[in-house]
Amino acid sequence: MLLGNKCDIERKRKVSKEMGEKLAKDHGIRFFETSAKSSINVEESFLALAQDILYKSTKKPRSAGREVKITSSTEKQPSKCTIL
């Protein structure tokens, strides 16, 4: 998650909303602009982060390698192994 803070102080802005959105999109992550003082997107960003953590923690892990079939002259059925 990319979080831009103090979005209520426009005159001190260093990064545009569009730049933040593009950076987050390029990295495949969420983007929020927040302001604790004005209560803008604070709860929403925490809830989104919690949802993402919950989703990722319940996903079945995938193998990082590729599947290769190995056979020998004594085996009738090919076995499988994973190269990491």
PDB file of N, CA, C and O in Angstrom:
ATOM      1  N   MET A   1       0.841  -1.172   0.000  1.00  0.00           N
ATOM      2  CA  MET A   1       0.000   0.000   0.000  1.00  0.00           C
ATOM      3  C   MET A   1       0.890   1.239   0.000  1.00  0.00           C
ATOM      4  O   MET A   1       1.882   1.295   0.723  1.00  0.00           O
ATOM      5  N   LEU A   2       0.529   2.183  -0.820  1.00  0.00           N
ATOM      6  CA  LEU A   2       1.194   3.486  -0.837  1.00  0.00           C
ATOM      7  C   LEU A   2       0.225   4.484  -0.233  1.00  0.00           C
ATOM      8  O   LEU A   2      -0.919   4.600  -0.662  1.00  0.00           O
ATOM      9  N   LEU A   3       0.694   5.202   0.783  1.00  0.00           N
ATOM     10  CA  LEU A   3      -0.165   6.105   1.528  1.00  0.00           C
ATOM     11  C   LEU A   3       0.410   7.509   1.488  1.00  0.00           C
ATOM     12  O   LEU A   3       1.551   7.731   1.888  1.00  0.00           O
ATOM     13  N   GLY A   4      -0.368   8.447   0.969  1.00  0.00           N
ATOM     14  CA  GLY A   4       0.017   9.854   0.991  1.00  0.00           C
ATOM     15  C   GLY A   4      -0.658  10.517   2.169  1.00  0.00           C
ATOM     16  O   GLY A   4      -1.879  10.500   2.275  1.00  0.00           O
ATOM     17  N   ASN A   5       0.133  11.096   3.056  1.00  0.00           N
ATOM     18  CA  ASN A   5      -0.403  11.673   4.286  1.00  0.00           C
ATOM     19  C   ASN A   5      -0.528  13.192   4.169  1.00  0.00           C
ATOM     20  O   ASN A   5       0.102  13.814   3.325  1.00  0.00           O
ATOM     21  N   LYS A   6      -1.354  13.745   5.016  1.00  0.00           N
ATOM     22  CA  LYS A   6      -1.584  15.195   5.100  1.00  0.00           C
ATOM     23  C   LYS A   6      -2.154  15.763   3.800  1.00  0.00           C
ATOM     24  O   LYS A   6      -1.759  16.830   3.342  1.00  0.00           O
ATOM     25  N   CYS A   7      -3.092  15.056   3.223  1.00  0.00           N
ATOM     26  CA  CYS A   7      -3.687  15.514   1.960  1.00  0.00           C
ATOM     27  C   CYS A   7      -4.520  16.777   2.135  1.00  0.00           C
ATOM     28  O   CYS A   7      -4.909  17.407   1.154  1.00  0.00           O
ATOM     29  N   ASP A   8      -4.750  17.171   3.380  1.00  0.00           N
ATOM     30  CA  ASP A   8      -5.517  18.390   3.637  1.00  0.00           C
ATOM     31  C   ASP A   8      -4.665  19.661   3.528  1.00  0.00           C
ATOM     32  O   ASP A   8      -5.195  20.767   3.512  1.00  0.00           O
ATOM     33  N   ILE A   9      -3.347  19.516   3.411  1.00  0.00           N
ATOM     34  CA  ILE A   9      -2.455  20.679   3.324  1.00  0.00           C
ATOM     35  C   ILE A   9      -1.947  20.780   1.882  1.00  0.00           C
ATOM     36  O   ILE A   9      -0.820  20.432   1.568  1.00  0.00           O
ATOM     37  N   GLU A  10      -2.797  21.247   1.021  1.00  0.00           N
ATOM     38  CA  GLU A  10      -2.516  21.286  -0.416  1.00  0.00           C
ATOM     39  C   GLU A  10      -1.305  22.149  -0.762  1.00  0.00           C
ATOM     40  O   GLU A  10      -0.530  21.818  -1.647  1.00  0.00           O
ATOM     41  N   ARG A  11      -1.101  23.227  -0.051  1.00  0.00           N
ATOM     42  CA  ARG A  11      -0.002  24.147  -0.386  1.00  0.00           C
ATOM     43  C   ARG A  11       1.380  23.544  -0.131  1.00  0.00           C
ATOM     44  O   ARG A  11       2.373  24.002  -0.675  1.00  0.00           O
ATOM     45  N   LYS A  12       1.466  22.524   0.708  1.00  0.00           N
ATOM     46  CA  LYS A  12       2.744  21.877   1.006  1.00  0.00           C
ATOM     47  C   LYS A  12       2.945  20.570   0.239  1.00  0.00           C
ATOM     48  O   LYS A  12       3.903  19.855   0.477  1.00  0.00           O
ATOM     49  N   ARG A  13       2.065  20.295  -0.678  1.00  0.00           N
ATOM     50  CA  ARG A  13       2.111  19.043  -1.434  1.00  0.00           C
ATOM     51  C   ARG A  13       3.408  18.940  -2.226  1.00  0.00           C
ATOM     52  O   ARG A  13       3.825  19.866  -2.898  1.00  0.00           O
ATOM     53  N   LYS A  14       4.064  17.775  -2.148  1.00  0.00           N
ATOM     54  CA  LYS A  14       5.291  17.510  -2.894  1.00  0.00           C
ATOM     55  C   LYS A  14       5.039  16.560  -4.068  1.00  0.00           C
ATOM     56  O   LYS A  14       5.775  16.578  -5.046  1.00  0.00           O
ATOM     57  N   VAL A  15       4.016  15.719  -3.937  1.00  0.00           N
ATOM     58  CA  VAL A  15       3.699  14.710  -4.956  1.00  0.00           C
ATOM     59  C   VAL A  15       2.229  14.841  -5.318  1.00  0.00           C
ATOM     60  O   VAL A  15       1.369  14.874  -4.442  1.00  0.00           O
ATOM     61  N   SER A  16       1.930  14.901  -6.599  1.00  0.00           N
ATOM     62  CA  SER A  16       0.532  15.007  -7.020  1.00  0.00           C
ATOM     63  C   SER A  16      -0.199  13.685  -6.793  1.00  0.00           C
ATOM     64  O   SER A  16       0.425  12.615  -6.730  1.00  0.00           O
ATOM     65  N   LYS A  17      -1.501  13.784  -6.687  1.00  0.00           N
ATOM     66  CA  LYS A  17      -2.317  12.586  -6.521  1.00  0.00           C
ATOM     67  C   LYS A  17      -2.124  11.658  -7.717  1.00  0.00           C
ATOM     68  O   LYS A  17      -2.016  10.448  -7.560  1.00  0.00           O
ATOM     69  N   GLU A  18      -2.038  12.237  -8.901  1.00  0.00           N
ATOM     70  CA  GLU A  18      -1.860  11.449 -10.120  1.00  0.00           C
ATOM     71  C   GLU A  18      -0.536  10.680 -10.100  1.00  0.00           C
ATOM     72  O   GLU A  18      -0.473   9.524 -10.513  1.00  0.00           O
ATOM     73  N   MET A  19       0.530  11.321  -9.612  1.00  0.00           N
ATOM     74  CA  MET A  19       1.826  10.640  -9.516  1.00  0.00           C
ATOM     75  C   MET A  19       1.766   9.485  -8.524  1.00  0.00           C
ATOM     76  O   MET A  19       2.309   8.404  -8.770  1.00  0.00           O
ATOM     77  N   GLY A  20       1.106   9.703  -7.398  1.00  0.00           N
ATOM     78  CA  GLY A  20       0.950   8.644  -6.402  1.00  0.00           C
ATOM     79  C   GLY A  20       0.152   7.480  -6.944  1.00  0.00           C
ATOM     80  O   GLY A  20       0.510   6.318  -6.748  1.00  0.00           O
ATOM     81  N   GLU A  21      -0.940   7.782  -7.634  1.00  0.00           N
ATOM     82  CA  GLU A  21      -1.765   6.731  -8.238  1.00  0.00           C
ATOM     83  C   GLU A  21      -0.987   5.936  -9.274  1.00  0.00           C
ATOM     84  O   GLU A  21      -1.074   4.710  -9.326  1.00  0.00           O
ATOM     85  N   LYS A  22      -0.198   6.627 -10.099  1.00  0.00           N
ATOM     86  CA  LYS A  22       0.584   5.947 -11.129  1.00  0.00           C
ATOM     87  C   LYS A  22       1.649   5.046 -10.504  1.00  0.00           C
ATOM     88  O   LYS A  22       1.833   3.903 -10.921  1.00  0.00           O
ATOM     89  N   LEU A  23       2.344   5.552  -9.495  1.00  0.00           N
ATOM     90  CA  LEU A  23       3.365   4.762  -8.822  1.00  0.00           C
ATOM     91  C   LEU A  23       2.765   3.508  -8.204  1.00  0.00           C
ATOM     92  O   LEU A  23       3.315   2.403  -8.341  1.00  0.00           O
ATOM     93  N   ALA A  24       1.636   3.659  -7.538  1.00  0.00           N
ATOM     94  CA  ALA A  24       0.968   2.504  -6.930  1.00  0.00           C
ATOM     95  C   ALA A  24       0.526   1.518  -8.006  1.00  0.00           C
ATOM     96  O   ALA A  24       0.714   0.301  -7.852  1.00  0.00           O
ATOM     97  N   LYS A  25      -0.028   2.011  -9.102  1.00  0.00           N
ATOM     98  CA  LYS A  25      -0.467   1.133 -10.192  1.00  0.00           C
ATOM     99  C   LYS A  25       0.718   0.385 -10.796  1.00  0.00           C
ATOM    100  O   LYS A  25       0.635  -0.812 -11.062  1.00  0.00           O
ATOM    101  N   ASP A  26       1.843   1.092 -10.993  1.00  0.00           N
ATOM    102  CA  ASP A  26       3.044   0.463 -11.551  1.00  0.00           C
ATOM    103  C   ASP A  26       3.561  -0.674 -10.685  1.00  0.00           C
ATOM    104  O   ASP A  26       4.162  -1.618 -11.183  1.00  0.00           O
ATOM    105  N   HIS A  27       3.332  -0.578  -9.377  1.00  0.00           N
ATOM    106  CA  HIS A  27       3.804  -1.608  -8.453  1.00  0.00           C
ATOM    107  C   HIS A  27       2.700  -2.581  -8.032  1.00  0.00           C
ATOM    108  O   HIS A  27       2.940  -3.470  -7.209  1.00  0.00           O
ATOM    109  N   GLY A  28       1.507  -2.390  -8.577  1.00  0.00           N
ATOM    110  CA  GLY A  28       0.404  -3.306  -8.267  1.00  0.00           C
ATOM    111  C   GLY A  28      -0.065  -3.229  -6.828  1.00  0.00           C
ATOM    112  O   GLY A  28      -0.426  -4.250  -6.236  1.00  0.00           O
ATOM    113  N   ILE A  29      -0.054  -2.025  -6.274  1.00  0.00           N
ATOM    114  CA  ILE A  29      -0.481  -1.860  -4.887  1.00  0.00           C
ATOM    115  C   ILE A  29      -1.563  -0.790  -4.805  1.00  0.00           C
ATOM    116  O   ILE A  29      -1.783  -0.038  -5.740  1.00  0.00           O
ATOM    117  N   ARG A  30      -2.231  -0.733  -3.658  1.00  0.00           N
ATOM    118  CA  ARG A  30      -3.287   0.257  -3.448  1.00  0.00           C
ATOM    119  C   ARG A  30      -2.688   1.623  -3.125  1.00  0.00           C
ATOM    120  O   ARG A  30      -1.577   1.714  -2.609  1.00  0.00           O
ATOM    121  N   PHE A  31      -3.458   2.669  -3.399  1.00  0.00           N
ATOM    122  CA  PHE A  31      -3.043   4.026  -3.096  1.00  0.00           C
ATOM    123  C   PHE A  31      -4.154   4.744  -2.354  1.00  0.00           C
ATOM    124  O   PHE A  31      -5.312   4.682  -2.745  1.00  0.00           O
ATOM    125  N   PHE A  32      -3.782   5.406  -1.261  1.00  0.00           N
ATOM    126  CA  PHE A  32      -4.718   6.230  -0.508  1.00  0.00           C
ATOM    127  C   PHE A  32      -4.039   7.541  -0.166  1.00  0.00           C
ATOM    128  O   PHE A  32      -2.840   7.565   0.136  1.00  0.00           O
ATOM    129  N   GLU A  33      -4.789   8.622  -0.198  1.00  0.00           N
ATOM    130  CA  GLU A  33      -4.362   9.879   0.384  1.00  0.00           C
ATOM    131  C   GLU A  33      -5.161  10.041   1.666  1.00  0.00           C
ATOM    132  O   GLU A  33      -6.373   9.842   1.680  1.00  0.00           O
ATOM    133  N   THR A  34      -4.457  10.397   2.744  1.00  0.00           N
ATOM    134  CA  THR A  34      -5.112  10.476   4.044  1.00  0.00           C
ATOM    135  C   THR A  34      -4.823  11.795   4.746  1.00  0.00           C
ATOM    136  O   THR A  34      -3.880  12.507   4.404  1.00  0.00           O
ATOM    137  N   SER A  35      -5.646  12.072   5.731  1.00  0.00           N
ATOM    138  CA  SER A  35      -5.411  13.175   6.656  1.00  0.00           C
ATOM    139  C   SER A  35      -6.008  12.779   7.998  1.00  0.00           C
ATOM    140  O   SER A  35      -7.225  12.611   8.112  1.00  0.00           O
ATOM    141  N   ALA A  36      -5.152  12.608   8.970  1.00  0.00           N
ATOM    142  CA  ALA A  36      -5.642  12.286  10.312  1.00  0.00           C
ATOM    143  C   ALA A  36      -6.388  13.481  10.907  1.00  0.00           C
ATOM    144  O   ALA A  36      -7.400  13.326  11.577  1.00  0.00           O
ATOM    145  N   LYS A  37      -5.895  14.672  10.619  1.00  0.00           N
ATOM    146  CA  LYS A  37      -6.513  15.883  11.146  1.00  0.00           C
ATOM    147  C   LYS A  37      -7.945  16.046  10.649  1.00  0.00           C
ATOM    148  O   LYS A  37      -8.847  16.396  11.400  1.00  0.00           O
ATOM    149  N   SER A  38      -8.155  15.785   9.367  1.00  0.00           N
ATOM    150  CA  SER A  38      -9.484  15.945   8.765  1.00  0.00           C
ATOM    151  C   SER A  38     -10.271  14.641   8.680  1.00  0.00           C
ATOM    152  O   SER A  38     -11.352  14.606   8.109  1.00  0.00           O
ATOM    153  N   SER A  39      -9.712  13.564   9.191  1.00  0.00           N
ATOM    154  CA  SER A  39     -10.348  12.230   9.150  1.00  0.00           C
ATOM    155  C   SER A  39     -10.684  11.794   7.721  1.00  0.00           C
ATOM    156  O   SER A  39     -11.771  11.276   7.464  1.00  0.00           O
ATOM    157  N   ILE A  40      -9.758  11.993   6.818  1.00  0.00           N
ATOM    158  CA  ILE A  40      -9.963  11.592   5.424  1.00  0.00           C
ATOM    159  C   ILE A  40      -9.232  10.277   5.177  1.00  0.00           C
ATOM    160  O   ILE A  40      -8.010  10.185   5.338  1.00  0.00           O
ATOM    161  N   ASN A  41      -9.972   9.242   4.807  1.00  0.00           N
ATOM    162  CA  ASN A  41      -9.450   7.936   4.395  1.00  0.00           C
ATOM    163  C   ASN A  41      -8.606   7.201   5.433  1.00  0.00           C
ATOM    164  O   ASN A  41      -7.934   6.231   5.087  1.00  0.00           O
ATOM    165  N   VAL A  42      -8.618   7.612   6.682  1.00  0.00           N
ATOM    166  CA  VAL A  42      -7.810   6.934   7.697  1.00  0.00           C
ATOM    167  C   VAL A  42      -8.380   5.543   7.968  1.00  0.00           C
ATOM    168  O   VAL A  42      -7.673   4.536   7.838  1.00  0.00           O
ATOM    169  N   GLU A  43      -9.641   5.487   8.313  1.00  0.00           N
ATOM    170  CA  GLU A  43     -10.264   4.189   8.603  1.00  0.00           C
ATOM    171  C   GLU A  43     -10.286   3.309   7.357  1.00  0.00           C
ATOM    172  O   GLU A  43      -9.997   2.112   7.422  1.00  0.00           O
ATOM    173  N   GLU A  44     -10.603   3.897   6.214  1.00  0.00           N
ATOM    174  CA  GLU A  44     -10.680   3.135   4.960  1.00  0.00           C
ATOM    175  C   GLU A  44      -9.326   2.500   4.610  1.00  0.00           C
ATOM    176  O   GLU A  44      -9.276   1.345   4.178  1.00  0.00           O
ATOM    177  N   SER A  45      -8.244   3.238   4.808  1.00  0.00           N
ATOM    178  CA  SER A  45      -6.929   2.692   4.474  1.00  0.00           C
ATOM    179  C   SER A  45      -6.532   1.563   5.422  1.00  0.00           C
ATOM    180  O   SER A  45      -5.975   0.552   4.993  1.00  0.00           O
ATOM    181  N   PHE A  46      -6.834   1.703   6.710  1.00  0.00           N
ATOM    182  CA  PHE A  46      -6.544   0.627   7.657  1.00  0.00           C
ATOM    183  C   PHE A  46      -7.369  -0.618   7.347  1.00  0.00           C
ATOM    184  O   PHE A  46      -6.867  -1.743   7.401  1.00  0.00           O
ATOM    185  N   LEU A  47      -8.636  -0.431   7.026  1.00  0.00           N
ATOM    186  CA  LEU A  47      -9.481  -1.574   6.687  1.00  0.00           C
ATOM    187  C   LEU A  47      -8.995  -2.265   5.412  1.00  0.00           C
ATOM    188  O   LEU A  47      -8.954  -3.499   5.342  1.00  0.00           O
ATOM    189  N   ALA A  48      -8.598  -1.493   4.419  1.00  0.00           N
ATOM    190  CA  ALA A  48      -8.087  -2.074   3.168  1.00  0.00           C
ATOM    191  C   ALA A  48      -6.809  -2.855   3.430  1.00  0.00           C
ATOM    192  O   ALA A  48      -6.618  -3.958   2.892  1.00  0.00           O
ATOM    193  N   LEU A  49      -5.923  -2.315   4.247  1.00  0.00           N
ATOM    194  CA  LEU A  49      -4.682  -3.006   4.581  1.00  0.00           C
ATOM    195  C   LEU A  49      -4.972  -4.310   5.320  1.00  0.00           C
ATOM    196  O   LEU A  49      -4.397  -5.360   5.002  1.00  0.00           O
ATOM    197  N   ALA A  50      -5.886  -4.273   6.277  1.00  0.00           N
ATOM    198  CA  ALA A  50      -6.254  -5.475   7.018  1.00  0.00           C
ATOM    199  C   ALA A  50      -6.870  -6.521   6.093  1.00  0.00           C
ATOM    200  O   ALA A  50      -6.566  -7.717   6.206  1.00  0.00           O
ATOM    201  N   GLN A  51      -7.712  -6.086   5.168  1.00  0.00           N
ATOM    202  CA  GLN A  51      -8.308  -7.020   4.205  1.00  0.00           C
ATOM    203  C   GLN A  51      -7.241  -7.660   3.330  1.00  0.00           C
ATOM    204  O   GLN A  51      -7.278  -8.866   3.074  1.00  0.00           O
ATOM    205  N   ASP A  52      -6.282  -6.874   2.863  1.00  0.00           N
ATOM    206  CA  ASP A  52      -5.202  -7.410   2.027  1.00  0.00           C
ATOM    207  C   ASP A  52      -4.355  -8.426   2.795  1.00  0.00           C
ATOM    208  O   ASP A  52      -3.998  -9.475   2.262  1.00  0.00           O
ATOM    209  N   ILE A  53      -4.045  -8.115   4.042  1.00  0.00           N
ATOM    210  CA  ILE A  53      -3.263  -9.043   4.864  1.00  0.00           C
ATOM    211  C   ILE A  53      -4.033 -10.334   5.079  1.00  0.00           C
ATOM    212  O   ILE A  53      -3.484 -11.432   4.936  1.00  0.00           O
ATOM    213  N   LEU A  54      -5.299 -10.231   5.394  1.00  0.00           N
ATOM    214  CA  LEU A  54      -6.126 -11.416   5.603  1.00  0.00           C
ATOM    215  C   LEU A  54      -6.205 -12.250   4.333  1.00  0.00           C
ATOM    216  O   LEU A  54      -6.049 -13.465   4.368  1.00  0.00           O
ATOM    217  N   TYR A  55      -6.415 -11.610   3.199  1.00  0.00           N
ATOM    218  CA  TYR A  55      -6.506 -12.315   1.919  1.00  0.00           C
ATOM    219  C   TYR A  55      -5.205 -13.044   1.605  1.00  0.00           C
ATOM    220  O   TYR A  55      -5.206 -14.221   1.254  1.00  0.00           O
ATOM    221  N   LYS A  56      -4.089 -12.368   1.762  1.00  0.00           N
ATOM    222  CA  LYS A  56      -2.801 -12.983   1.444  1.00  0.00           C
ATOM    223  C   LYS A  56      -2.436 -14.088   2.417  1.00  0.00           C
ATOM    224  O   LYS A  56      -1.765 -15.046   2.043  1.00  0.00           O
ATOM    225  N   SER A  57      -2.866 -13.987   3.667  1.00  0.00           N
ATOM    226  CA  SER A  57      -2.528 -15.021   4.647  1.00  0.00           C
ATOM    227  C   SER A  57      -3.369 -16.277   4.470  1.00  0.00           C
ATOM    228  O   SER A  57      -2.997 -17.339   4.951  1.00  0.00           O
ATOM    229  N   THR A  58      -4.498 -16.189   3.772  1.00  0.00           N
ATOM    230  CA  THR A  58      -5.343 -17.365   3.577  1.00  0.00           C
ATOM    231  C   THR A  58      -5.182 -17.993   2.199  1.00  0.00           C
ATOM    232  O   THR A  58      -5.753 -19.045   1.938  1.00  0.00           O
ATOM    233  N   LYS A  59      -4.398 -17.365   1.323  1.00  0.00           N
ATOM    234  CA  LYS A  59      -4.172 -17.932   0.002  1.00  0.00           C
ATOM    235  C   LYS A  59      -3.268 -19.145   0.109  1.00  0.00           C
ATOM    236  O   LYS A  59      -2.345 -19.186   0.905  1.00  0.00           O
ATOM    237  N   LYS A  60      -3.548 -20.157  -0.704  1.00  0.00           N
ATOM    238  CA  LYS A  60      -2.719 -21.354  -0.747  1.00  0.00           C
ATOM    239  C   LYS A  60      -1.384 -20.993  -1.400  1.00  0.00           C
ATOM    240  O   LYS A  60      -1.369 -20.439  -2.495  1.00  0.00           O
ATOM    241  N   PRO A  61      -0.273 -21.301  -0.742  1.00  0.00           N
ATOM    242  CA  PRO A  61       1.021 -20.968  -1.347  1.00  0.00           C
ATOM    243  C   PRO A  61       1.268 -21.776  -2.614  1.00  0.00           C
ATOM    244  O   PRO A  61       0.926 -22.954  -2.694  1.00  0.00           O
ATOM    245  N   ARG A  62       1.834 -21.102  -3.586  1.00  0.00           N
ATOM    246  CA  ARG A  62       2.157 -21.768  -4.843  1.00  0.00           C
ATOM    247  C   ARG A  62       3.652 -22.035  -4.893  1.00  0.00           C
ATOM    248  O   ARG A  62       4.448 -21.314  -4.336  1.00  0.00           O
ATOM    249  N   SER A  63       4.009 -23.064  -5.635  1.00  0.00           N
ATOM    250  CA  SER A  63       5.408 -23.371  -5.835  1.00  0.00           C
ATOM    251  C   SER A  63       6.025 -22.312  -6.735  1.00  0.00           C
ATOM    252  O   SER A  63       5.421 -21.852  -7.693  1.00  0.00           O
ATOM    253  N   ALA A  64       7.241 -21.925  -6.435  1.00  0.00           N
ATOM    254  CA  ALA A  64       7.921 -20.909  -7.229  1.00  0.00           C
ATOM    255  C   ALA A  64       8.610 -21.519  -8.446  1.00  0.00           C
ATOM    256  O   ALA A  64       9.047 -20.816  -9.331  1.00  0.00           O
ATOM    257  N   GLY A  65       8.697 -22.836  -8.477  1.00  0.00           N
ATOM    258  CA  GLY A  65       9.422 -23.498  -9.560  1.00  0.00           C
ATOM    259  C   GLY A  65       8.511 -23.960 -10.670  1.00  0.00           C
ATOM    260  O   GLY A  65       7.358 -23.576 -10.764  1.00  0.00           O
ATOM    261  N   ARG A  66       9.049 -24.807 -11.517  1.00  0.00           N
ATOM    262  CA  ARG A  66       8.251 -25.373 -12.589  1.00  0.00           C
ATOM    263  C   ARG A  66       8.237 -26.877 -12.447  1.00  0.00           C
ATOM    264  O   ARG A  66       9.155 -27.475 -11.884  1.00  0.00           O
ATOM    265  N   GLU A  67       7.209 -27.505 -12.967  1.00  0.00           N
ATOM    266  CA  GLU A  67       7.049 -28.939 -12.838  1.00  0.00           C
ATOM    267  C   GLU A  67       7.823 -29.657 -13.928  1.00  0.00           C
ATOM    268  O   GLU A  67       7.802 -29.265 -15.094  1.00  0.00           O
ATOM    269  N   VAL A  68       8.531 -30.714 -13.518  1.00  0.00           N
ATOM    270  CA  VAL A  68       9.310 -31.518 -14.456  1.00  0.00           C
ATOM    271  C   VAL A  68       8.944 -32.975 -14.225  1.00  0.00           C
ATOM    272  O   VAL A  68       8.882 -33.441 -13.090  1.00  0.00           O
ATOM    273  N   LYS A  69       8.699 -33.718 -15.294  1.00  0.00           N
ATOM    274  CA  LYS A  69       8.396 -35.143 -15.179  1.00  0.00           C
ATOM    275  C   LYS A  69       9.686 -35.940 -15.326  1.00  0.00           C
ATOM    276  O   LYS A  69      10.474 -35.702 -16.238  1.00  0.00           O
ATOM    277  N   ILE A  70       9.878 -36.894 -14.392  1.00  0.00           N
ATOM    278  CA  ILE A  70      11.064 -37.739 -14.420  1.00  0.00           C
ATOM    279  C   ILE A  70      10.595 -39.177 -14.589  1.00  0.00           C
ATOM    280  O   ILE A  70       9.713 -39.631 -13.875  1.00  0.00           O
ATOM    281  N   THR A  71      11.187 -39.873 -15.518  1.00  0.00           N
ATOM    282  CA  THR A  71      10.841 -41.278 -15.733  1.00  0.00           C
ATOM    283  C   THR A  71      12.117 -42.110 -15.718  1.00  0.00           C
ATOM    284  O   THR A  71      13.208 -41.620 -15.995  1.00  0.00           O
ATOM    285  N   SER A  72      11.954 -43.354 -15.352  1.00  0.00           N
ATOM    286  CA  SER A  72      13.073 -44.294 -15.433  1.00  0.00           C
ATOM    287  C   SER A  72      12.585 -45.545 -16.128  1.00  0.00           C
ATOM    288  O   SER A  72      11.383 -45.768 -16.279  1.00  0.00           O
ATOM    289  N   SER A  73      13.502 -46.386 -16.523  1.00  0.00           N
ATOM    290  CA  SER A  73      13.110 -47.592 -17.257  1.00  0.00           C
ATOM    291  C   SER A  73      12.367 -48.574 -16.369  1.00  0.00           C
ATOM    292  O   SER A  73      11.639 -49.428 -16.857  1.00  0.00           O
ATOM    293  N   THR A  74      12.486 -48.459 -15.040  1.00  0.00           N
ATOM    294  CA  THR A  74      11.797 -49.378 -14.141  1.00  0.00           C
ATOM    295  C   THR A  74      10.432 -48.865 -13.705  1.00  0.00           C
ATOM    296  O   THR A  74       9.642 -49.631 -13.183  1.00  0.00           O
ATOM    297  N   GLU A  75      10.159 -47.593 -13.913  1.00  0.00           N
ATOM    298  CA  GLU A  75       8.868 -47.025 -13.512  1.00  0.00           C
ATOM    299  C   GLU A  75       7.886 -47.083 -14.664  1.00  0.00           C
ATOM    300  O   GLU A  75       8.227 -46.797 -15.800  1.00  0.00           O
ATOM    301  N   LYS A  76       6.634 -47.424 -14.342  1.00  0.00           N
ATOM    302  CA  LYS A  76       5.573 -47.375 -15.342  1.00  0.00           C
ATOM    303  C   LYS A  76       4.885 -46.019 -15.328  1.00  0.00           C
ATOM    304  O   LYS A  76       4.431 -45.544 -16.346  1.00  0.00           O
ATOM    305  N   GLN A  77       4.768 -45.396 -14.142  1.00  0.00           N
ATOM    306  CA  GLN A  77       4.117 -44.105 -13.992  1.00  0.00           C
ATOM    307  C   GLN A  77       5.189 -43.035 -13.798  1.00  0.00           C
ATOM    308  O   GLN A  77       6.085 -43.208 -12.977  1.00  0.00           O
ATOM    309  N   PRO A  78       5.097 -41.913 -14.545  1.00  0.00           N
ATOM    310  CA  PRO A  78       6.068 -40.832 -14.327  1.00  0.00           C
ATOM    311  C   PRO A  78       5.830 -40.161 -12.978  1.00  0.00           C
ATOM    312  O   PRO A  78       4.698 -40.041 -12.527  1.00  0.00           O
ATOM    313  N   SER A  79       6.905 -39.791 -12.327  1.00  0.00           N
ATOM    314  CA  SER A  79       6.781 -39.048 -11.078  1.00  0.00           C
ATOM    315  C   SER A  79       6.990 -37.572 -11.375  1.00  0.00           C
ATOM    316  O   SER A  79       7.446 -37.198 -12.437  1.00  0.00           O
ATOM    317  N   LYS A  80       6.641 -36.736 -10.439  1.00  0.00           N
ATOM    318  CA  LYS A  80       6.763 -35.306 -10.619  1.00  0.00           C
ATOM    319  C   LYS A  80       7.675 -34.729  -9.541  1.00  0.00           C
ATOM    320  O   LYS A  80       7.657 -35.183  -8.401  1.00  0.00           O
ATOM    321  N   CYS A  81       8.451 -33.765  -9.910  1.00  0.00           N
ATOM    322  CA  CYS A  81       9.238 -33.024  -8.922  1.00  0.00           C
ATOM    323  C   CYS A  81       9.221 -31.558  -9.324  1.00  0.00           C
ATOM    324  O   CYS A  81       8.865 -31.217 -10.436  1.00  0.00           O
ATOM    325  N   THR A  82       9.605 -30.726  -8.406  1.00  0.00           N
ATOM    326  CA  THR A  82       9.603 -29.292  -8.660  1.00  0.00           C
ATOM    327  C   THR A  82      11.023 -28.774  -8.564  1.00  0.00           C
ATOM    328  O   THR A  82      11.723 -29.055  -7.608  1.00  0.00           O
ATOM    329  N   ILE A  83      11.440 -28.016  -9.565  1.00  0.00           N
ATOM    330  CA  ILE A  83      12.742 -27.371  -9.561  1.00  0.00           C
ATOM    331  C   ILE A  83      12.560 -25.999  -8.959  1.00  0.00           C
ATOM    332  O   ILE A  83      11.710 -25.227  -9.418  1.00  0.00           O
ATOM    333  N   LEU A  84      13.337 -25.689  -7.947  1.00  0.00           N
ATOM    334  CA  LEU A  84      13.235 -24.385  -7.301  1.00  0.00           C
ATOM    335  C   LEU A  84      14.362 -23.503  -7.725  1.00  0.00           C
ATOM    336  O   LEU A  84      15.411 -23.834  -8.028  1.00  0.00           O
TER     337      LEU A  84
END
